[in-house]
XYZ file of C-alpha atoms in Angstrom:
435
model
C 0.000 0.000 0.000
C 1.392 3.372 -1.004
C 1.411 6.255 1.414
C 0.896 9.798 0.200
C 3.771 11.923 1.418
C 2.948 15.393 2.788
C 3.958 18.289 0.567
C 6.908 20.339 1.799
C 5.871 23.610 3.442
C 9.190 25.432 3.893
C 7.764 28.879 4.635
C 4.968 27.672 6.895
C 7.317 25.309 8.721
C 9.851 28.106 9.178
C 7.117 30.376 10.577
C 5.882 27.651 12.932
C 9.409 26.990 14.164
C 10.024 30.691 14.669
C 6.762 31.308 16.546
C 7.175 28.232 18.730
C 10.775 28.882 19.685
C 9.992 32.569 20.265
C 7.438 31.545 22.884
C 9.804 29.014 24.449
C 12.669 31.510 24.614
C 10.412 34.303 25.850
C 9.580 32.078 28.797
C 13.206 31.092 29.284
C 14.592 34.632 29.054
C 11.862 35.921 31.335
C 13.140 33.596 34.025
C 16.733 34.594 33.291
C 15.977 38.313 33.489
C 13.985 37.868 36.692
C 16.869 35.839 38.119
C 19.216 38.751 37.436
C 16.845 41.409 38.798
C 14.381 40.155 41.415
C 14.510 36.434 42.230
C 17.438 36.807 44.646
C 15.651 38.900 47.281
C 12.211 37.392 46.555
C 13.068 33.694 46.742
C 16.634 33.501 48.133
C 16.908 36.364 50.659
C 20.045 36.789 52.738
C 22.496 39.320 54.078
C 25.044 38.715 51.312
C 24.247 40.196 47.896
C 26.677 37.756 46.258
C 25.144 34.647 47.854
C 21.627 35.793 47.020
C 22.578 36.453 43.400
C 24.461 33.168 43.115
C 21.471 31.271 44.507
C 19.226 32.985 41.961
C 21.581 32.139 39.085
C 21.915 28.644 40.562
C 18.183 28.090 40.101
C 18.640 29.379 36.540
C 21.450 26.843 35.987
C 19.326 23.952 37.262
C 17.030 24.442 34.280
C 20.016 23.876 32.014
C 20.934 20.675 33.821
C 17.423 19.391 33.055
C 17.720 20.181 29.351
C 19.568 16.961 28.351
C 16.670 15.019 29.909
C 14.269 16.892 27.657
C 16.537 16.330 24.670
C 16.573 12.568 25.206
C 12.866 12.317 26.093
C 11.501 14.407 23.246
C 14.268 13.245 20.924
C 12.939 9.701 21.257
C 9.395 10.935 20.570
C 10.564 12.976 17.596
C 12.676 10.193 16.055
C 10.029 7.511 16.580
C 6.656 9.276 16.405
C 7.363 12.506 14.543
C 8.835 15.973 14.923
C 5.473 17.733 15.131
C 4.108 15.584 17.951
C 7.175 16.227 20.068
C 6.976 19.960 19.484
C 3.358 20.222 20.590
C 4.399 18.605 23.863
C 7.336 20.949 24.492
C 5.216 24.031 23.858
C 2.534 22.937 26.328
C 4.992 22.002 29.063
C 6.910 25.271 28.842
C 3.838 27.507 28.899
C 2.256 25.705 31.866
C 5.464 25.891 33.904
C 5.969 29.577 33.117
C 2.424 30.618 34.023
C 2.722 28.741 37.321
C 5.955 30.621 38.128
C 3.952 33.829 37.843
C 1.517 32.480 40.458
C 4.095 31.400 43.061
C 4.218 32.815 46.584
C 7.550 34.365 47.576
C 9.857 33.310 50.426
C 8.308 35.935 52.688
C 4.869 34.419 52.053
C 5.592 30.675 52.069
C 9.087 30.145 53.438
C 11.193 27.327 51.974
C 8.270 26.040 49.882
C 8.643 29.045 47.556
C 12.229 28.419 46.345
C 11.602 24.662 46.127
C 8.539 25.217 43.923
C 10.451 27.742 41.822
C 13.279 25.274 41.220
C 10.815 22.467 40.383
C 9.091 24.618 37.765
C 12.481 25.692 36.458
C 13.308 22.010 35.906
C 10.119 21.618 33.837
C 11.142 24.662 31.797
C 14.505 23.057 31.187
C 12.958 19.777 30.040
C 10.681 21.660 27.632
C 13.497 23.709 26.078
C 15.613 20.559 25.929
C 13.150 19.007 23.517
C 12.144 22.172 21.674
C 15.329 23.236 19.927
C 16.079 20.052 18.017
C 12.514 19.588 16.815
C 12.087 23.198 15.698
C 15.355 23.116 13.754
C 14.381 19.866 12.054
C 10.799 20.875 11.260
C 12.075 23.954 9.417
C 15.156 22.347 7.878
C 13.539 19.102 6.706
C 10.750 20.987 4.933
C 13.312 23.147 3.101
C 15.148 22.543 -0.200
C 18.585 21.056 0.435
C 20.330 24.177 -0.891
C 18.482 26.446 1.580
C 18.444 24.204 4.646
C 20.731 26.374 6.767
C 18.694 29.490 5.992
C 15.327 27.921 6.835
C 16.703 26.141 9.915
C 17.898 29.536 11.146
C 14.268 30.576 11.658
C 14.182 28.272 14.667
C 17.274 30.124 15.912
C 15.510 33.445 15.311
C 13.160 32.457 18.106
C 15.958 33.220 20.547
C 16.084 36.830 19.348
C 12.295 37.049 19.133
C 11.884 35.698 22.654
C 14.526 38.058 23.970
C 12.813 41.041 22.329
C 9.453 40.132 23.877
C 11.042 39.462 27.242
C 12.949 42.759 27.209
C 9.755 44.612 26.260
C 7.884 42.962 29.108
C 10.561 43.632 31.712
C 11.255 47.128 30.404
C 7.583 47.883 31.009
C 7.430 46.437 34.514
C 10.925 47.779 35.250
C 9.502 51.281 35.126
C 7.303 50.548 38.119
C 8.547 51.793 41.451
C 10.655 49.285 43.365
C 7.908 48.168 45.765
C 5.359 47.565 43.002
C 7.902 45.621 40.938
C 8.808 43.371 43.856
C 5.217 42.852 45.024
C 3.384 42.081 41.787
C 5.020 43.619 38.713
C 7.515 40.797 38.176
C 4.624 38.318 37.774
C 3.118 39.922 34.670
C 5.671 38.723 32.081
C 5.166 35.134 33.263
C 1.367 35.273 33.233
C 1.429 36.665 29.676
C 2.751 33.302 28.488
C -0.808 31.922 28.536
C -1.727 34.186 25.600
C 1.395 33.218 23.666
C 0.618 29.523 24.131
C -2.697 29.862 22.299
C -0.991 31.582 19.363
C 1.718 28.938 19.196
C -0.739 26.058 19.159
C -2.695 27.483 16.238
C 0.419 28.055 14.147
C 2.057 24.707 14.842
C -1.065 22.654 14.181
C -1.222 24.101 10.651
C 2.075 22.501 9.573
C 2.480 19.022 8.103
C 4.857 16.520 9.591
C 8.406 16.647 8.194
C 8.443 15.071 4.693
C 11.828 13.532 5.449
C 10.492 11.838 8.560
C 7.368 10.613 6.749
C 9.489 9.140 3.963
C 11.674 7.439 6.545
C 8.613 6.040 8.345
C 7.106 4.805 5.061
C 10.359 2.997 4.275
C 10.399 1.372 7.734
C 13.682 3.100 8.589
C 12.600 4.616 11.915
C 15.180 4.050 14.649
C 14.086 1.584 17.323
C 16.566 2.886 19.887
C 17.626 6.350 18.720
C 19.631 7.173 21.857
C 21.705 3.988 21.630
C 22.353 4.578 17.936
C 23.267 8.209 18.538
C 25.739 7.291 21.279
C 27.557 5.029 18.833
C 28.430 8.260 17.005
C 29.917 9.704 20.195
C 33.005 11.319 18.573
C 30.743 13.520 16.480
C 28.525 14.277 19.469
C 31.599 15.482 21.380
C 32.581 17.706 18.463
C 29.018 18.998 18.157
C 29.026 19.854 21.877
C 32.257 21.801 21.475
C 31.022 23.565 18.348
C 27.954 24.794 20.233
C 29.878 26.234 23.203
C 30.399 29.771 21.901
C 26.885 30.067 20.467
C 25.450 29.329 23.907
C 28.011 30.746 26.351
C 28.445 34.000 24.443
C 24.718 34.725 24.387
C 24.266 34.081 28.109
C 27.326 36.132 28.952
C 26.194 39.261 27.104
C 22.405 38.871 27.445
C 22.104 37.615 31.035
C 25.299 38.119 33.033
C 25.806 41.632 31.685
C 22.450 42.721 33.131
C 23.482 41.860 36.687
C 27.077 43.045 36.146
C 25.941 46.432 34.867
C 23.242 46.997 37.494
C 24.834 45.435 40.598
C 28.576 45.921 40.078
C 28.722 49.038 37.892
C 25.568 50.556 39.499
C 24.096 51.514 36.115
C 20.422 52.369 35.742
C 18.216 49.273 35.390
C 15.823 50.803 32.858
C 18.731 52.004 30.705
C 20.288 48.530 30.652
C 17.007 46.859 29.709
C 16.475 49.395 26.916
C 19.953 48.659 25.567
C 19.280 44.928 25.717
C 16.058 45.391 23.772
C 17.786 47.180 20.893
C 20.580 44.629 20.952
C 17.955 41.905 20.563
C 16.526 43.705 17.529
C 20.030 43.829 16.048
C 20.461 40.138 16.801
C 17.303 39.302 14.862
C 18.502 40.877 11.615
C 22.107 39.723 11.932
C 20.932 36.117 12.213
C 19.012 36.329 8.936
C 22.024 37.792 7.149
C 24.453 35.245 8.563
C 22.240 32.304 7.545
C 22.030 33.661 3.991
C 25.827 33.980 3.809
C 26.247 30.442 5.137
C 24.054 29.004 2.382
C 26.125 30.871 -0.178
C 29.678 30.367 1.130
C 29.413 27.303 3.377
C 28.407 26.916 6.995
C 31.744 25.837 8.409
C 33.615 28.731 6.763
C 31.204 31.313 8.176
C 31.328 29.704 11.630
C 35.132 29.598 11.642
C 35.469 33.262 10.633
C 32.932 34.428 13.219
C 34.470 32.347 16.032
C 37.935 33.711 15.223
C 36.621 37.287 15.413
C 34.836 36.509 18.689
C 38.115 35.785 20.452
C 38.920 39.517 20.518
C 35.345 40.748 21.095
C 35.315 40.856 24.941
C 38.406 43.075 25.023
C 36.273 45.767 23.360
C 32.894 44.948 24.910
C 33.791 45.113 28.596
C 35.677 48.458 28.546
C 32.837 50.038 26.573
C 30.195 48.803 29.017
C 32.259 50.037 31.960
C 32.144 53.585 30.542
C 28.495 53.544 31.656
C 26.938 55.752 28.998
C 23.883 54.453 27.084
C 25.655 54.639 23.717
C 28.832 52.926 24.979
C 26.861 50.164 26.718
C 24.854 49.544 23.560
C 27.953 49.629 21.350
C 29.864 47.210 23.568
C 27.099 44.620 23.716
C 26.232 45.171 20.046
C 29.795 44.295 18.994
C 29.492 41.012 20.857
C 26.024 40.422 19.414
C 27.303 40.671 15.837
C 29.467 37.616 16.437
C 27.162 35.747 18.803
C 24.026 36.025 16.696
C 25.855 35.295 13.447
C 27.349 32.172 14.950
C 24.133 31.069 16.618
C 22.118 31.399 13.404
C 24.430 29.109 11.444
C 25.318 26.466 14.016
C 21.898 24.778 13.774
C 22.270 23.919 10.092
C 25.896 22.889 10.634
C 25.146 20.447 13.451
C 22.033 19.082 11.719
C 24.168 18.042 8.736
C 26.443 15.983 10.980
C 23.901 13.235 11.683
C 21.713 10.822 9.717
C 17.962 11.492 9.676
C 17.002 8.412 11.700
C 18.874 9.646 14.798
C 18.997 13.354 14.003
C 16.484 14.654 16.582
C 18.118 12.736 19.423
C 21.706 13.435 18.355
C 21.433 17.179 17.827
C 19.262 17.618 20.934
C 21.701 15.657 23.077
C 24.755 17.551 21.841
C 23.115 20.972 22.084
C 21.508 20.398 25.466
C 24.540 18.819 27.126
C 26.482 21.841 25.948
C 23.710 24.109 27.213
C 23.762 22.457 30.631
C 27.350 23.584 31.120
C 28.068 26.481 28.760
C 24.675 28.122 29.311
C 23.826 27.268 32.887
C 27.275 27.865 34.338
C 28.310 30.933 32.345
C 26.386 33.508 34.478
C 27.571 31.756 37.653
C 31.248 31.603 36.693
C 31.235 35.119 35.278
C 29.661 36.408 38.514
C 32.353 34.684 40.580
C 35.057 36.241 38.397
C 33.436 39.668 38.657
C 33.209 39.440 42.441
C 36.746 38.104 42.842
C 38.539 40.528 40.531
C 36.345 43.647 40.455
C 37.144 46.317 39.268
C 39.393 44.339 36.883
C 37.598 43.125 33.751
C 40.229 41.081 31.914
C 39.498 37.714 33.667
C 35.947 37.834 32.293
C 37.306 38.709 28.848
C 39.616 35.689 28.912
C 36.699 33.478 29.981
C 34.597 34.701 27.041
C 37.467 34.355 24.553
C 38.122 30.793 25.713
C 34.617 29.690 24.728
C 35.113 31.103 21.228
C 38.494 29.392 20.866
C 37.055 26.003 21.841
C 34.248 26.264 19.283
C 36.658 27.407 16.578
C 38.801 24.295 17.070
C 35.775 21.964 16.878
C 34.280 23.641 13.797
C 37.579 23.501 11.904
C 38.028 19.859 12.904
C 34.607 18.852 11.584
C 35.129 20.945 8.444
C 38.331 19.072 7.678
C 36.816 15.591 7.973
C 34.134 15.840 5.356
C 32.215 18.896 6.638
C 29.949 16.653 8.665
C 27.560 15.562 5.886
C 25.303 12.713 7.016
C 27.978 11.499 9.389
C 25.754 9.999 12.042
C 26.482 6.398 11.071
C 28.853 4.465 13.322
C 31.401 3.812 10.594
C 31.675 7.487 9.766
C 31.830 8.509 13.407
C 34.650 6.083 14.023
C 36.676 7.751 11.305
C 36.607 11.205 12.910
C-alpha cells in the first residue's frame, strides 16, 4: 500500500518553528531576566548580595541541567513518532510551567516552599526547552530545499532573538514601576502573559504538516528503534558537536544575562537604561541572524562559523571596557559588537550540526549535543562570570579571557569537523569512528 507523502511547506514550517521557539525563549529569558533582577531577594533572601545572586543564578542553571533530559525524552518521541508531535508537547509544558511561576508565593509568604517550587518549575522549563530546539530546527530544515536548509533552519534560531525582544519589552515595562510595586506584583506579569502566547503557538504549529523527510523514513520502515543507543555510537561527532555549540550558547548568556546583573549590581548603572539597551541589541540580533544564515548558504556553513568564532576571540576586550564607561551609547555599542558575532554564529550552528547526523537519529543526536552543551556552557556561564566579577572587580580582563576561551574552543571543533568531510550525514557508526 502506497502512502501519500505530505507536501513540503518550507515557509509555513519556518514560521511555525520561529513562533514556537519565540514563545519558548520568551519564557526562558523571562526567568533569566527575573533571576538577574528580582529572584534573589524574593526567593533567596540573605544578608550577602553575592550569595543571594548566586542562589538565583543557581536556580537558573538547574534548568540547564534538566535540558539533556528533555533532549533525550523528546528526541525519542521525535525520532520515533514525529517531529510535530514532540513539538506540541514541548510548547505545552513550557507555557504551563511559566504561568505557574507567575503564580508562586515568595519566600516571605511561604518560606522554603517558595524556592523549592520555583526550582521544580524551572526544571520543567529546562525539560521543555531541551526538547524544543532540536525539533524546531528539524521541522524547518527538513521541509526546506537542500540548498536552503541552513537558511530555513535559522528561523528556529531566530526564536531566541524574538523571545529576547518580547522578554525585554515585558521587563522594560514592569521595570519602570517603582521598586515596591515591581517586587510585590510587577515581576509576575511577564510570566502570566505566556498563557496568551501559548494559544498563538498552538494554532500556528497545528497548521504545519509533519516533516516530509520523517514521513518518507517512516514509510520505508527506517525509523530508529533505539535512537539514543544509535546516537551514542556516534559519540566522537557528538563530542565535536558539543564543542562547536559552546560559543553560540556561552556568548549569548554572557552578554544577554550576566551583563544585566554586572551592569546593574557591580557598575551601578540604571536598570531601565540597561534593559532598553538589551532590547535594541535583541533587535540587532534578529537581523544579523538572517544575514548570517544567507551567507552560510552561499559560502558554506563551516567557513562562516570559523570566521565568526575567530573574530569573537577579541570581542570581549572591546565589549567590557565600553560597558564600563556607563553611557547608554557605549553600553549599547559594547554589547552590540558582541552580538554581531554571537548572533551570526548562533544562526548558522543549527544547520551545521544538523548536517552531521543521519535522519534516523537526528532529533536525538542534535538535541543531546546541544543540550549537554547548554547544561554547562549556558547554565554555568552567568555563575562563573559572577564569581570572576566578584573576585577581581574592578578588573575586567578575567571575564574577557573566559569569554574568549569559549570562542576558541568552538573554533577548534568547527575547523576539525570541516576538515573531515564537513559533517555531511555522518551519524552512522562507521563514519563517526573515522573522525
